[in-house]
Short mmCIF file of C-alpha atoms in Angstrom, two decimals:
data_model
loop_
_atom_site.label_atom_id
_atom_site.label_comp_id
_atom_site.label_asym_id
_atom_site.label_seq_id
_atom_site.Cartn_x
_atom_site.Cartn_y
_atom_site.Cartn_z
CA MET A 1 8.12 11.03 7.21
CA LYS A 2 5.05 10.20 5.08
CA ILE A 3 2.10 8.12 6.20
CA ILE A 4 -0.09 6.51 3.55
CA GLU A 5 -3.45 5.52 4.99
CA CYS A 6 -4.91 2.37 3.42
CA PRO A 7 -8.65 1.95 4.09
CA ARG A 8 -8.92 -0.15 0.93
CA ASP A 9 -6.46 -2.65 2.38
CA ALA A 10 -8.32 -2.59 5.69
CA TRP A 11 -11.78 -3.40 4.37
CA GLN A 12 -11.18 -5.46 1.22
CA GLY A 13 -11.19 -8.64 3.30
CA VAL A 14 -14.43 -7.82 5.14
CA HIS A 15 -17.09 -10.33 4.03
CA ARG A 16 -20.07 -8.08 4.80
CA PHE A 17 -20.37 -5.45 2.07
CA ILE A 18 -19.87 -1.97 3.50
CA PRO A 19 -22.32 0.48 1.84
CA THR A 20 -20.66 2.99 -0.48
CA GLU A 21 -22.11 5.94 1.43
CA LYS A 22 -20.48 4.76 4.66
CA LYS A 23 -17.13 4.26 2.94
CA ALA A 24 -17.37 7.75 1.44
CA TYR A 25 -18.19 9.32 4.79
CA TYR A 26 -15.19 7.61 6.37
CA ILE A 27 -12.75 8.57 3.60
CA ASN A 28 -14.01 12.16 3.76
CA GLN A 29 -13.09 12.07 7.44
CA LEU A 30 -9.62 10.79 6.52
CA LEU A 31 -9.21 13.57 3.96
CA GLN A 32 -9.36 16.06 6.82
CA VAL A 33 -6.44 14.44 8.69
CA GLY A 34 -3.64 15.47 6.34
CA PHE A 35 -2.19 12.11 5.25
CA ASP A 36 0.21 12.22 2.33
CA THR A 37 -1.88 9.68 0.42
CA ILE A 38 -5.04 7.63 0.93
CA ASP A 39 -5.18 4.20 -0.74
CA PHE A 40 -8.95 4.31 -1.11
CA GLY A 41 -10.05 1.75 -3.72
CA SER A 42 -9.30 -0.73 -6.48
CA PHE A 43 -10.14 -1.35 -10.10
CA VAL A 44 -9.89 -5.12 -9.98
CA SER A 45 -12.20 -8.07 -10.55
CA ALA A 46 -15.46 -7.60 -8.64
CA LYS A 47 -15.63 -11.36 -8.24
CA ALA A 48 -12.20 -11.50 -6.61
CA MET A 49 -12.65 -8.38 -4.45
CA PRO A 50 -16.38 -7.57 -4.12
CA GLN A 51 -15.78 -5.11 -1.27
CA VAL A 52 -14.10 -2.62 -3.63
CA SER A 53 -16.38 -3.16 -6.62
CA ASP A 54 -17.97 0.24 -5.95
CA THR A 55 -14.76 2.28 -6.33
CA ALA A 56 -15.99 4.24 -9.36
CA GLU A 57 -19.20 5.16 -7.52
CA LEU A 58 -17.24 5.98 -4.37
CA ILE A 59 -15.08 8.58 -6.14
CA GLY A 60 -18.07 10.75 -6.92
CA GLN A 61 -18.92 11.02 -3.23
CA LEU A 62 -15.50 12.20 -2.06
CA ASN A 63 -14.91 15.81 -1.07
CA ILE A 64 -11.34 16.61 -2.09
CA ALA A 65 -11.76 20.39 -2.08
CA GLY A 66 -9.07 22.00 0.04
CA SER A 67 -7.23 18.74 0.69
CA ALA A 68 -3.64 18.19 -0.42
CA THR A 69 -3.93 14.45 0.22
CA LYS A 70 -3.36 12.29 -2.85
CA LEU A 71 -5.78 9.51 -3.79
CA LEU A 72 -4.36 6.14 -4.84
CA ALA A 73 -6.22 3.25 -6.46
CA ILE A 74 -4.89 -0.27 -6.92
CA VAL A 75 -5.06 -1.99 -10.31
CA ALA A 76 -4.14 -5.49 -11.43
CA ASN A 77 -3.90 -5.04 -15.21
CA GLU A 78 -4.09 -2.54 -18.06
CA ARG A 79 -7.89 -2.56 -18.09
CA GLY A 80 -7.99 -1.53 -14.45
CA ALA A 81 -5.37 1.15 -15.08
CA ALA A 82 -7.37 2.54 -18.00
CA ALA A 83 -10.46 2.70 -15.76
CA ALA A 84 -8.53 4.52 -13.01
CA CYS A 85 -7.13 7.01 -15.50
CA GLN A 86 -10.64 8.21 -16.34
CA PHE A 87 -10.94 9.92 -12.95
CA SER A 88 -9.21 13.24 -12.39
CA GLN A 89 -9.52 12.83 -8.61
CA ILE A 90 -7.11 9.89 -8.68
CA THR A 91 -3.51 11.07 -8.55
CA ASP A 92 -1.69 7.76 -8.01
CA ILE A 93 -2.10 4.23 -9.37
CA GLY A 94 -0.73 1.29 -7.41
CA TYR A 95 0.26 -2.04 -8.92
CA PRO A 96 1.26 -5.14 -6.89
CA PHE A 97 4.32 -6.76 -8.46
CA SER A 98 5.36 -9.96 -6.71
CA ILE A 99 8.95 -11.16 -6.78
CA SER A 100 7.62 -14.58 -5.72
CA GLU A 101 6.55 -16.44 -8.86
CA THR A 102 4.07 -18.50 -6.85
CA PHE A 103 2.34 -15.47 -5.35
CA GLN A 104 2.39 -13.52 -8.61
CA ILE A 105 0.37 -16.29 -10.24
CA ARG A 106 -1.85 -16.68 -7.19
CA ASN A 107 -2.52 -12.96 -6.78
CA ALA A 108 -2.73 -11.75 -10.38
CA ASN A 109 -2.87 -14.88 -12.54
CA SER A 110 0.36 -13.97 -14.32
CA THR A 111 4.01 -14.89 -14.25
CA ILE A 112 6.66 -12.37 -13.21
CA ALA A 113 7.65 -11.94 -16.86
CA GLU A 114 4.03 -11.30 -17.85
CA SER A 115 3.62 -8.90 -14.94
CA LEU A 116 6.67 -6.95 -16.06
CA GLU A 117 5.08 -6.52 -19.48
CA ARG A 118 1.87 -5.36 -17.83
CA VAL A 119 3.76 -2.73 -15.87
CA LYS A 120 5.29 -1.42 -19.08
CA HIS A 121 1.82 -0.71 -20.51
CA ILE A 122 0.39 0.56 -17.23
CA ALA A 123 3.32 2.96 -16.83
CA ALA A 124 2.62 4.37 -20.30
CA LEU A 125 -1.07 4.80 -19.46
CA ALA A 126 -0.21 6.53 -16.18
CA GLU A 127 2.26 8.91 -17.81
CA ASN A 128 -0.11 9.80 -20.63
CA ASN A 129 -2.84 10.61 -18.12
CA GLY A 130 -0.75 12.49 -15.57
CA LYS A 131 -0.85 9.79 -12.89
CA ALA A 132 2.03 8.65 -10.70
CA LEU A 133 2.60 4.89 -10.64
CA VAL A 134 3.53 3.25 -7.34
CA ILE A 135 4.80 -0.31 -7.50
CA TYR A 136 4.18 -2.53 -4.48
CA ILE A 137 6.87 -5.19 -4.30
CA SER A 138 4.83 -8.09 -2.91
CA MET A 139 6.75 -10.68 -0.87
CA GLY A 140 9.51 -8.08 -0.70
CA PHE A 141 11.10 -9.62 2.40
CA GLY A 142 10.69 -13.30 1.63
CA ASN A 143 7.86 -15.73 0.98
CA PRO A 144 6.42 -18.93 2.49
CA TYR A 145 6.50 -20.87 -0.78
CA GLY A 146 10.18 -21.70 -1.04
CA ASP A 147 10.73 -19.31 -3.98
CA ALA A 148 14.23 -17.81 -4.14
CA TRP A 149 14.60 -14.50 -2.30
CA ASN A 150 17.40 -12.12 -1.33
CA ALA A 151 18.15 -8.41 -1.52
CA GLU A 152 19.76 -8.79 -4.94
CA ILE A 153 16.58 -10.32 -6.36
CA VAL A 154 14.61 -7.38 -4.99
CA PHE A 155 17.04 -4.89 -6.53
CA GLU A 156 17.18 -6.65 -9.91
CA ASN A 157 13.40 -6.48 -10.24
CA ILE A 158 13.27 -2.85 -9.16
CA GLU A 159 15.91 -1.99 -11.76
CA LYS A 160 13.80 -3.65 -14.46
CA LEU A 161 10.71 -1.74 -13.34
CA ALA A 162 12.50 1.59 -12.97
CA GLN A 163 13.35 1.57 -16.68
CA PHE A 164 9.67 2.42 -17.30
CA GLY A 165 10.07 5.72 -15.45
CA ILE A 166 8.63 4.55 -12.12
CA ARG A 167 10.01 6.52 -9.18
CA THR A 168 8.19 5.09 -6.14
CA PHE A 169 8.37 1.55 -4.78
CA SER A 170 6.71 0.24 -1.62
CA LEU A 171 8.25 -2.95 -0.28
CA ALA A 172 5.55 -5.19 1.13
CA ASP A 173 5.87 -7.74 3.90
CA THR A 174 2.83 -9.48 2.47
CA VAL A 175 2.50 -12.31 4.98
CA GLY A 176 4.24 -10.66 7.92
CA ILE A 177 7.39 -12.79 7.94
CA ALA A 178 10.02 -10.07 7.51
CA LYS A 179 12.93 -10.28 9.91
CA GLU A 180 14.53 -7.17 11.36
CA GLY A 181 17.92 -7.90 9.76
CA ASP A 182 16.39 -8.45 6.33
CA ILE A 183 14.44 -5.22 6.56
CA ARG A 184 17.57 -3.24 7.39
CA ASN A 185 19.54 -4.98 4.66
CA VAL A 186 16.96 -4.47 1.92
CA PHE A 187 16.34 -0.78 2.61
CA SER A 188 20.01 0.01 3.12
CA HIS A 189 20.80 -1.81 -0.13
CA MET A 190 18.06 -0.09 -2.16
CA LEU A 191 18.68 3.42 -0.82
CA ALA A 192 22.41 3.17 -1.38
CA LEU A 193 22.10 1.89 -4.94
CA ARG A 194 19.17 4.08 -6.05
CA PRO A 195 18.99 7.26 -3.95
CA ASP A 196 17.01 8.84 -6.78
CA LEU A 197 14.02 6.61 -6.07
CA GLU A 198 11.53 6.72 -3.21
CA PHE A 199 11.18 3.54 -1.18
CA GLY A 200 8.33 2.87 1.22
CA ALA A 201 7.34 0.10 3.62
CA HIS A 202 4.01 -1.70 3.54
CA PHE A 203 4.23 -3.97 6.55
CA HIS A 204 1.76 -6.62 7.62
CA THR A 205 2.39 -7.58 11.20
CA THR A 206 1.22 -9.18 14.40
CA PRO A 207 0.58 -6.72 17.26
CA ASP A 208 3.83 -7.57 19.05
CA GLN A 209 6.15 -7.16 16.04
CA TRP A 210 5.19 -3.80 14.59
CA GLN A 211 7.79 -1.65 16.34
CA GLU A 212 10.86 -3.67 15.41
CA LYS A 213 9.82 -3.62 11.76
CA VAL A 214 9.20 0.12 11.61
CA LEU A 215 12.38 0.89 13.54
CA ALA A 216 14.51 -1.30 11.26
CA ALA A 217 13.17 0.39 8.12
CA TYR A 218 13.41 3.87 9.63
CA GLU A 219 17.00 3.43 10.79
CA ALA A 220 17.89 2.16 7.31
CA GLY A 221 16.57 5.41 5.82
CA CYS A 222 12.94 4.66 4.90
CA ARG A 223 10.58 7.59 5.43
CA ARG A 224 7.40 6.38 3.69
CA PHE A 225 5.12 4.03 5.63
CA ASP A 226 1.72 2.53 4.88
CA GLY A 227 -0.78 1.98 7.67
CA ALA A 228 -4.41 1.20 8.34
CA MET A 229 -6.56 2.29 11.25
CA LEU A 230 -6.31 -0.17 14.14
CA GLY A 231 -4.13 -2.43 11.99
CA TYR A 232 -7.27 -3.82 10.44
CA GLY A 233 -7.13 -6.04 7.35
CA GLY A 234 -4.17 -7.59 5.59
CA CYS A 235 -3.84 -9.50 2.36
CA PRO A 236 -6.85 -11.80 1.75
CA MET A 237 -5.00 -13.51 -1.11
CA ALA A 238 -2.34 -14.63 1.38
CA GLN A 239 -5.03 -16.20 3.58
CA ASP A 240 -3.41 -15.45 6.93
CA GLU A 241 -5.98 -14.09 9.37
CA LEU A 242 -3.39 -13.71 12.12
CA VAL A 243 -1.46 -11.00 10.29
CA GLY A 244 -2.94 -7.52 9.95
CA ASN A 245 -1.85 -4.17 8.58
CA MET A 246 0.52 -1.78 10.31
CA PRO A 247 -1.65 0.26 12.72
CA THR A 248 -1.73 3.92 11.71
CA GLU A 249 -1.94 4.94 15.35
CA ASN A 250 1.40 3.22 15.99
CA LEU A 251 3.03 4.99 13.07
CA VAL A 252 1.85 8.35 14.37
CA ALA A 253 3.21 7.56 17.85
CA PHE A 254 6.51 6.39 16.34
CA ALA A 255 6.83 9.60 14.29
CA LYS A 256 6.15 11.68 17.39
CA GLU A 257 8.85 9.80 19.29
CA LYS A 258 11.33 10.46 16.47
CA LYS A 259 10.26 14.12 16.33
CA GLU A 260 9.12 13.73 12.72
CA LEU A 261 6.77 16.48 11.57
CA LEU A 262 3.68 14.86 10.07
CA ASN A 263 1.44 17.96 10.04
CA LEU A 264 -1.59 15.83 10.87
CA ASP A 265 -4.78 17.10 12.48
CA LEU A 266 -4.89 14.78 15.51
CA GLN A 267 -8.47 15.65 16.37
CA ALA A 268 -9.53 14.78 12.82
CA LEU A 269 -7.54 11.54 13.19
CA GLN A 270 -9.45 10.69 16.38
CA ASN A 271 -12.75 11.49 14.67
CA ALA A 272 -11.82 9.18 11.78
CA ARG A 273 -10.85 6.43 14.21
CA GLU A 274 -14.24 6.64 15.93
CA GLN A 275 -15.96 6.55 12.56
CA PHE A 276 -13.94 3.49 11.55
CA LEU A 277 -15.06 1.63 14.68
CA GLN A 278 -18.67 2.21 13.60
CA LEU A 279 -17.89 1.20 10.04
CA ILE A 280 -16.59 -2.28 10.83
#
């Protein structure tokens, strides 16, 4: 079981700008824990996401020596991908691809067709620069806009994206509306049809719903989960303050219950948690 820690997702909605030095100190704490990947920053519009406008500066303050943890940065277009590719420390690039037309326009100012074309160019940039591309399927379990959704629509879009050589997809419950049955159905469907691909879960959730979502995905075969310390943050573009990220602490407890070997330094995790409380 893999845990991807997402401080970028946790703090991008914080209105008060967190100084770069404090972010760097916190991420350096996280690098000692042993997470598979840390989603640490974004190369997106500073006007849209001012909290992550210092990502390029932040990279230079990270101590990756001796850490096997991968660093992932989110991009919204080819320009952002080109910027991310300039940094050797970044191993993975993440791109949010919505299967809700309404949210795709709202989140990235592009249609699904235009976004697909963007992914084609971003995938080429990533491959040419030795970066792995992770596609986040936004609104992967439904949407609040009335746009058509079912497991077949999810699979059809993943098949289109996979033709560009992408091997990892994280299905996002962007506004926290995923139902247990839909989660099981989608992951079972994807894993059966494309066992050659890696599928992850990026759940946003209320505090009382986290376990049923993780359990449904896990029992359907998912072994890659995104989390954020204390469940902080969510998707600011979705404008739902009641829904936060999947708490990392809960994922660790779940993995322990299932006897999954995470190889995490729990003392380092506690130290990072205490640092996060000071950060926010």
